[in-house]
Short mmCIF file of C-alpha atoms in Angstrom, two decimals:
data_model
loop_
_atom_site.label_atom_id
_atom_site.label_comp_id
_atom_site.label_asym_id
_atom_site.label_seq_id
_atom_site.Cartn_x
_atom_site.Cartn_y
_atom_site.Cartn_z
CA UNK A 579 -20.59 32.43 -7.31
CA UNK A 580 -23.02 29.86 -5.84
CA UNK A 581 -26.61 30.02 -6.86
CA UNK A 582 -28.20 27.50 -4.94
CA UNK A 583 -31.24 28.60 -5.10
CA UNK A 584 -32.11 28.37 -8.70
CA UNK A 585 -33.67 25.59 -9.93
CA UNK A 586 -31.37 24.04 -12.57
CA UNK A 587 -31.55 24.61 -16.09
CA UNK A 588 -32.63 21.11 -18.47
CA UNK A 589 -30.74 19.77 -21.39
CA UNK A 590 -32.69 17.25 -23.05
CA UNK A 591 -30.88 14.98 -26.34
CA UNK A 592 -31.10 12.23 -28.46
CA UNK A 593 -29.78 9.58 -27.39
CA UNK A 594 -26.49 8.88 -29.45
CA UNK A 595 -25.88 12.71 -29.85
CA UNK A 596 -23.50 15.16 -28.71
CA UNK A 597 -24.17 16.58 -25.27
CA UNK A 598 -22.73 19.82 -24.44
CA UNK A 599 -23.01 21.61 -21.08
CA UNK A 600 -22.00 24.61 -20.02
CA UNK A 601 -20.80 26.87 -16.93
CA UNK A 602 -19.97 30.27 -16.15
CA UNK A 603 -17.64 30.60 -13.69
CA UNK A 604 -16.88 33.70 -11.18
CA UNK A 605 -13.19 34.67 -10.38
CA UNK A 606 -10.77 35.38 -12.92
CA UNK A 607 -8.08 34.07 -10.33
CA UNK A 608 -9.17 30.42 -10.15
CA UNK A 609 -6.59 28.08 -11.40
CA UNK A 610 -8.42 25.00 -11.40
CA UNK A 611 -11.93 23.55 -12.46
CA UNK A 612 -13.73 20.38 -12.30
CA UNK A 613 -16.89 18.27 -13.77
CA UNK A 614 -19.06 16.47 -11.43
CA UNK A 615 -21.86 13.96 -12.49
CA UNK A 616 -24.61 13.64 -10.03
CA UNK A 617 -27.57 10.78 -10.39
CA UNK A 618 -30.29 11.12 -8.29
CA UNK A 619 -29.78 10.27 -4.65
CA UNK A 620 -26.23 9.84 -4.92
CA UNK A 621 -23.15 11.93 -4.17
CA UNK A 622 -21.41 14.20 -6.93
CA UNK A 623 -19.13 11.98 -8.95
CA UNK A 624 -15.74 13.40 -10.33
CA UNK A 625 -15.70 12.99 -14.17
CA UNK A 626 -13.30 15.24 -15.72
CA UNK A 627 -10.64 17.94 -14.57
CA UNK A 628 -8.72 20.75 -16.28
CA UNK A 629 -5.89 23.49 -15.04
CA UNK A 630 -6.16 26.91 -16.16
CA UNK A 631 -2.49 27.09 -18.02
CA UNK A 632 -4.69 24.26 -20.46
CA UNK A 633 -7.98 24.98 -22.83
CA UNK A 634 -8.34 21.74 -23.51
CA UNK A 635 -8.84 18.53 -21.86
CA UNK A 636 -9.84 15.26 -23.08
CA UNK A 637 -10.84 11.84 -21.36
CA UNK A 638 -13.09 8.95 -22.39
CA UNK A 639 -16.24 10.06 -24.23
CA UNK A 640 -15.77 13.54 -22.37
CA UNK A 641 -13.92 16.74 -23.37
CA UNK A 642 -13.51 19.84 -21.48
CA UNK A 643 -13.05 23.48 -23.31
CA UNK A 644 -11.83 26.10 -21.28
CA UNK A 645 -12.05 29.85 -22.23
CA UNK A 646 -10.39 31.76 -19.55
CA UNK A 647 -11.15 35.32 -22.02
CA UNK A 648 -14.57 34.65 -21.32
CA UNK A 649 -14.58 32.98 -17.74
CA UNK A 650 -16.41 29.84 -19.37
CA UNK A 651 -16.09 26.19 -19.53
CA UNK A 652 -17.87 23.54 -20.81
CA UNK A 653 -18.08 19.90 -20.77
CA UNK A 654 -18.98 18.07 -23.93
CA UNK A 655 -19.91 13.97 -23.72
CA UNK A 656 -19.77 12.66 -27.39
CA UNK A 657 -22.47 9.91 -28.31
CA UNK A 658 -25.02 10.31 -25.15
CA UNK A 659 -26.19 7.38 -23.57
CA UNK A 660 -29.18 6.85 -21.62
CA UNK A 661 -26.32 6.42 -18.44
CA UNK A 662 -25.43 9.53 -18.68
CA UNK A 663 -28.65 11.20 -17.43
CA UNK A 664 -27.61 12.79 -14.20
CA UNK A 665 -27.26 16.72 -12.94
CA UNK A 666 -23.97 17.82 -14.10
CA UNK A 667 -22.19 20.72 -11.71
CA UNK A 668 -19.05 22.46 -12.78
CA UNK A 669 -16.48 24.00 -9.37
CA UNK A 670 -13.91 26.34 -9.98
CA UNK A 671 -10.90 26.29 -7.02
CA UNK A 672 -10.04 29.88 -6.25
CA UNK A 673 -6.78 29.96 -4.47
CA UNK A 674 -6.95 29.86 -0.80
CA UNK A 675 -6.16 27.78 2.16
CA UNK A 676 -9.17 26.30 2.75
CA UNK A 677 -9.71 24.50 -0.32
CA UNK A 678 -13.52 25.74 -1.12
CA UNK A 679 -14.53 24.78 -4.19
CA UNK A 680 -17.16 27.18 -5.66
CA UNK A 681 -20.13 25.16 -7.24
CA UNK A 682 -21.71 26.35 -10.46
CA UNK A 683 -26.18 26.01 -9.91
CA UNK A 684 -25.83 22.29 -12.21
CA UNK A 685 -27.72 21.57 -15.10
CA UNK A 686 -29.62 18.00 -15.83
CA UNK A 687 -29.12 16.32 -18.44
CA UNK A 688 -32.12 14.40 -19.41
CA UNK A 689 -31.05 11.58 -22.41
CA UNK A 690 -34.22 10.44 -25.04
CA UNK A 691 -33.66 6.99 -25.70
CA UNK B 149 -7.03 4.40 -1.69
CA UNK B 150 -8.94 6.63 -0.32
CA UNK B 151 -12.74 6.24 1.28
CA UNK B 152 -15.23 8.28 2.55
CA UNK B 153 -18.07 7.23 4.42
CA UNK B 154 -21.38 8.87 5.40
CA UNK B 155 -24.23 7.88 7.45
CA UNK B 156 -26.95 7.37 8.03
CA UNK B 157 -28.55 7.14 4.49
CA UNK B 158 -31.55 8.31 5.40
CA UNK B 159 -33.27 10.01 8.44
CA UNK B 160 -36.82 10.74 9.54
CA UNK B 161 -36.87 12.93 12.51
CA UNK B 162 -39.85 15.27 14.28
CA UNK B 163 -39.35 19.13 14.38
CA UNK B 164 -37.32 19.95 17.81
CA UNK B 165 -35.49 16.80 17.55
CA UNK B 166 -31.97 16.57 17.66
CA UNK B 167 -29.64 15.77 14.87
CA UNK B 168 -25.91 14.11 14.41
CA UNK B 169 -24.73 13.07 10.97
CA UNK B 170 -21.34 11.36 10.63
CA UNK B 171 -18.64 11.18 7.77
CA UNK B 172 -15.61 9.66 8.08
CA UNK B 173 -12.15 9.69 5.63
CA UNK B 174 -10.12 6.64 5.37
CA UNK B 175 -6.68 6.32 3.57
CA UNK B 176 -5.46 10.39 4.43
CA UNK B 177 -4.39 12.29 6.50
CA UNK B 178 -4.94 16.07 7.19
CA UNK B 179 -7.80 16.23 4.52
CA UNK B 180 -9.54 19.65 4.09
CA UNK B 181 -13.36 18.31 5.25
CA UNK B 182 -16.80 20.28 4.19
CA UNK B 183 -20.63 19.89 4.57
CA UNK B 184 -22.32 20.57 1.83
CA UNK B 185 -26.41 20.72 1.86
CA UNK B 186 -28.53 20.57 -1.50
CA UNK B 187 -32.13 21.28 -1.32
CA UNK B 188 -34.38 18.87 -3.90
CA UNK B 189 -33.51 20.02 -7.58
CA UNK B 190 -31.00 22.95 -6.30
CA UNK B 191 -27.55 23.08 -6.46
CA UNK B 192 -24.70 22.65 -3.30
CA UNK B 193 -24.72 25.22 -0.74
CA UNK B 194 -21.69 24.89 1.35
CA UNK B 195 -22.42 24.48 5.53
CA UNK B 196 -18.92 24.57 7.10
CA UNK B 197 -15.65 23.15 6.49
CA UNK B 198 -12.54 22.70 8.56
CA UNK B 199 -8.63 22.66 7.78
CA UNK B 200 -8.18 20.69 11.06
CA UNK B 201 -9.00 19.22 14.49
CA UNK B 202 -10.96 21.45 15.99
CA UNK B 203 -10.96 23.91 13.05
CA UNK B 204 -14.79 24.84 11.86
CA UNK B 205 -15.35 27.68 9.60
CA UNK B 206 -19.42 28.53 8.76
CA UNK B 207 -20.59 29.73 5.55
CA UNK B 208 -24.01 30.46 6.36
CA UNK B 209 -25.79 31.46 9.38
CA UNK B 210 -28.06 28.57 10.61
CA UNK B 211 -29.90 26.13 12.80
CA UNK B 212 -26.48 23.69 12.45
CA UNK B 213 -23.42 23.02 13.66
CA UNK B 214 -20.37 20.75 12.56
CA UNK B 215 -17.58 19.78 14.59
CA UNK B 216 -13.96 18.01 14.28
CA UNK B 217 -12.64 15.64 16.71
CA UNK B 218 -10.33 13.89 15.11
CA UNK B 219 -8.58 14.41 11.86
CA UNK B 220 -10.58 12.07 9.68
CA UNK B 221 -13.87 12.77 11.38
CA UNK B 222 -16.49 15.30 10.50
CA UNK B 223 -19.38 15.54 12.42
CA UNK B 224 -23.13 17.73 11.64
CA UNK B 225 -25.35 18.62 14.39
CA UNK B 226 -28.54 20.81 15.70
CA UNK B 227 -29.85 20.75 19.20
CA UNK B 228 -33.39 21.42 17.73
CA UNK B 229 -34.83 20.42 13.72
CA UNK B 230 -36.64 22.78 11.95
CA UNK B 231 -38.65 21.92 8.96
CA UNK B 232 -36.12 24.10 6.82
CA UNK B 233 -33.25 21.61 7.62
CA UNK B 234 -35.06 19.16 5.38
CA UNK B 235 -32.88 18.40 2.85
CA UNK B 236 -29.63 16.03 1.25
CA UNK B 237 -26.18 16.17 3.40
CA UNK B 238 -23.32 15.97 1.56
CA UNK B 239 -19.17 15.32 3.43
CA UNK B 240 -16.79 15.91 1.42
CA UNK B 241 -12.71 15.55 1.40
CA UNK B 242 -10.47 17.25 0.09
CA UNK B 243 -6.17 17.58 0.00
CA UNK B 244 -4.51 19.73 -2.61
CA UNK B 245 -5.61 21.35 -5.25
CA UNK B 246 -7.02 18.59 -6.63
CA UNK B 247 -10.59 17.50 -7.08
CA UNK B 248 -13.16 16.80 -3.82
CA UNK B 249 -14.64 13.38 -3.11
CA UNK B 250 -18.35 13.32 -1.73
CA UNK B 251 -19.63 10.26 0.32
CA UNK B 252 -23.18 9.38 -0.54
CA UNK B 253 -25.07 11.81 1.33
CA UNK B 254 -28.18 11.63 3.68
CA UNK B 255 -31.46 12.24 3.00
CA UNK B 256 -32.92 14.58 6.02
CA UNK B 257 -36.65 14.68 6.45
CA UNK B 258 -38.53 17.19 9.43
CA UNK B 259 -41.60 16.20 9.98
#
């Protein structure tokens, strides 16, 4: 569910390494699940997508794992750059007609140059 | 394609004030519209969203309110600021079960 309140967790790298972030999500009925990419003082961007019949989904520099056994997903961005430092948030679409997309509590990546 | 706009930016405004943030959709029709509000270093709590003209649904009780007039137009008010409503507004879209779009968001200050 939504935990707003928490301050969000820090994930600090190299820059050049492998990133991975993670996200526990809440309903074992949602079907669909997205990355967002947030820099500071800017709206959430969309980076990456996946469908629960898939575990796997891979776009440019960015791969998302889904594990539907454990209700966990996980975005990994190969080679870091210093661009990439932003708070990441994963959503999870439970089935519904009102289209509310449940926001994980985000986690910042921080990028060492 | 598909825009969404959101203003002001930013707002300064004294406690007891009154409040009216705007967000706008361009290129859809019938979009699924939310306000989303994210305290500094927090994550999203949602604020309302609406299905359709006239439609509001609230997630949490509150100082706010957020109405619909026309299909592509979301609206966020409060009759009187409290300090609490400090904080970064967020509209979003959505149509399907596809992913949301934000606009940019505005930065709320009560003084």
């Amino acid at each position: 569910g939504e935990s707003v309140g928490l301050h969000l967790p820090t994930l600090s790298v190299q820059e050049g390494d492998n990133s991975i972030i993670n996200c526990a999500y809440s309903n074992s009925a949602s079907d669909y699940f997205i990355w967002y990419k947030q820099e500071s003082g800017k709206g959430p961007q969309f980076i990456i997508d996946i469908r629960s019949n898939m575990d796997k989904r891979q776009g440019q520099r960015v791969t998302v794992l889904l594990n539907k056994t454990v209700k966990h997903l996980s975005l990994q961005i190969a080679a870091t750059q210093p661009g990439d430092s932003a708070v990441y948030f994963c959503a999870e679409n439970i089935p519904s007609n009102t289209g509310k997309l449940i926001f994980g509590q985000g986690t910042t990546l921080q990028v060492k140059p | 394609s598909q825009t969404i706009h959101q203003w002001p930016a930013t707002l300064v405004q004294p406690v007891g004030s009154p409040l009216s943030l705007e967000c706008t959709v361009e290129g859809t029709s019938n979009p699924n519209l939310y306000w989303y509000r994210q305290a500094a270093g927090r994550g999203l709590q949602l604020l309302f969203y609406s299905v359709g003209i006239g439609q509001i649904s609230s997630e949490v009780p509150q100082n706010l309110s957020a109405s619909r007039p026309q299909d592509r137009q979301f609206i966020l008010s409060s009759k009187k600021l409290l300090l609490s409503d400090s904080g970064f507004y967020l509209c979003a879209w959505r149509q399907g079960n596809t992913e949301a779009f934000f606009g940019q968001g505005t930065r709320l200050t009560v003084v």
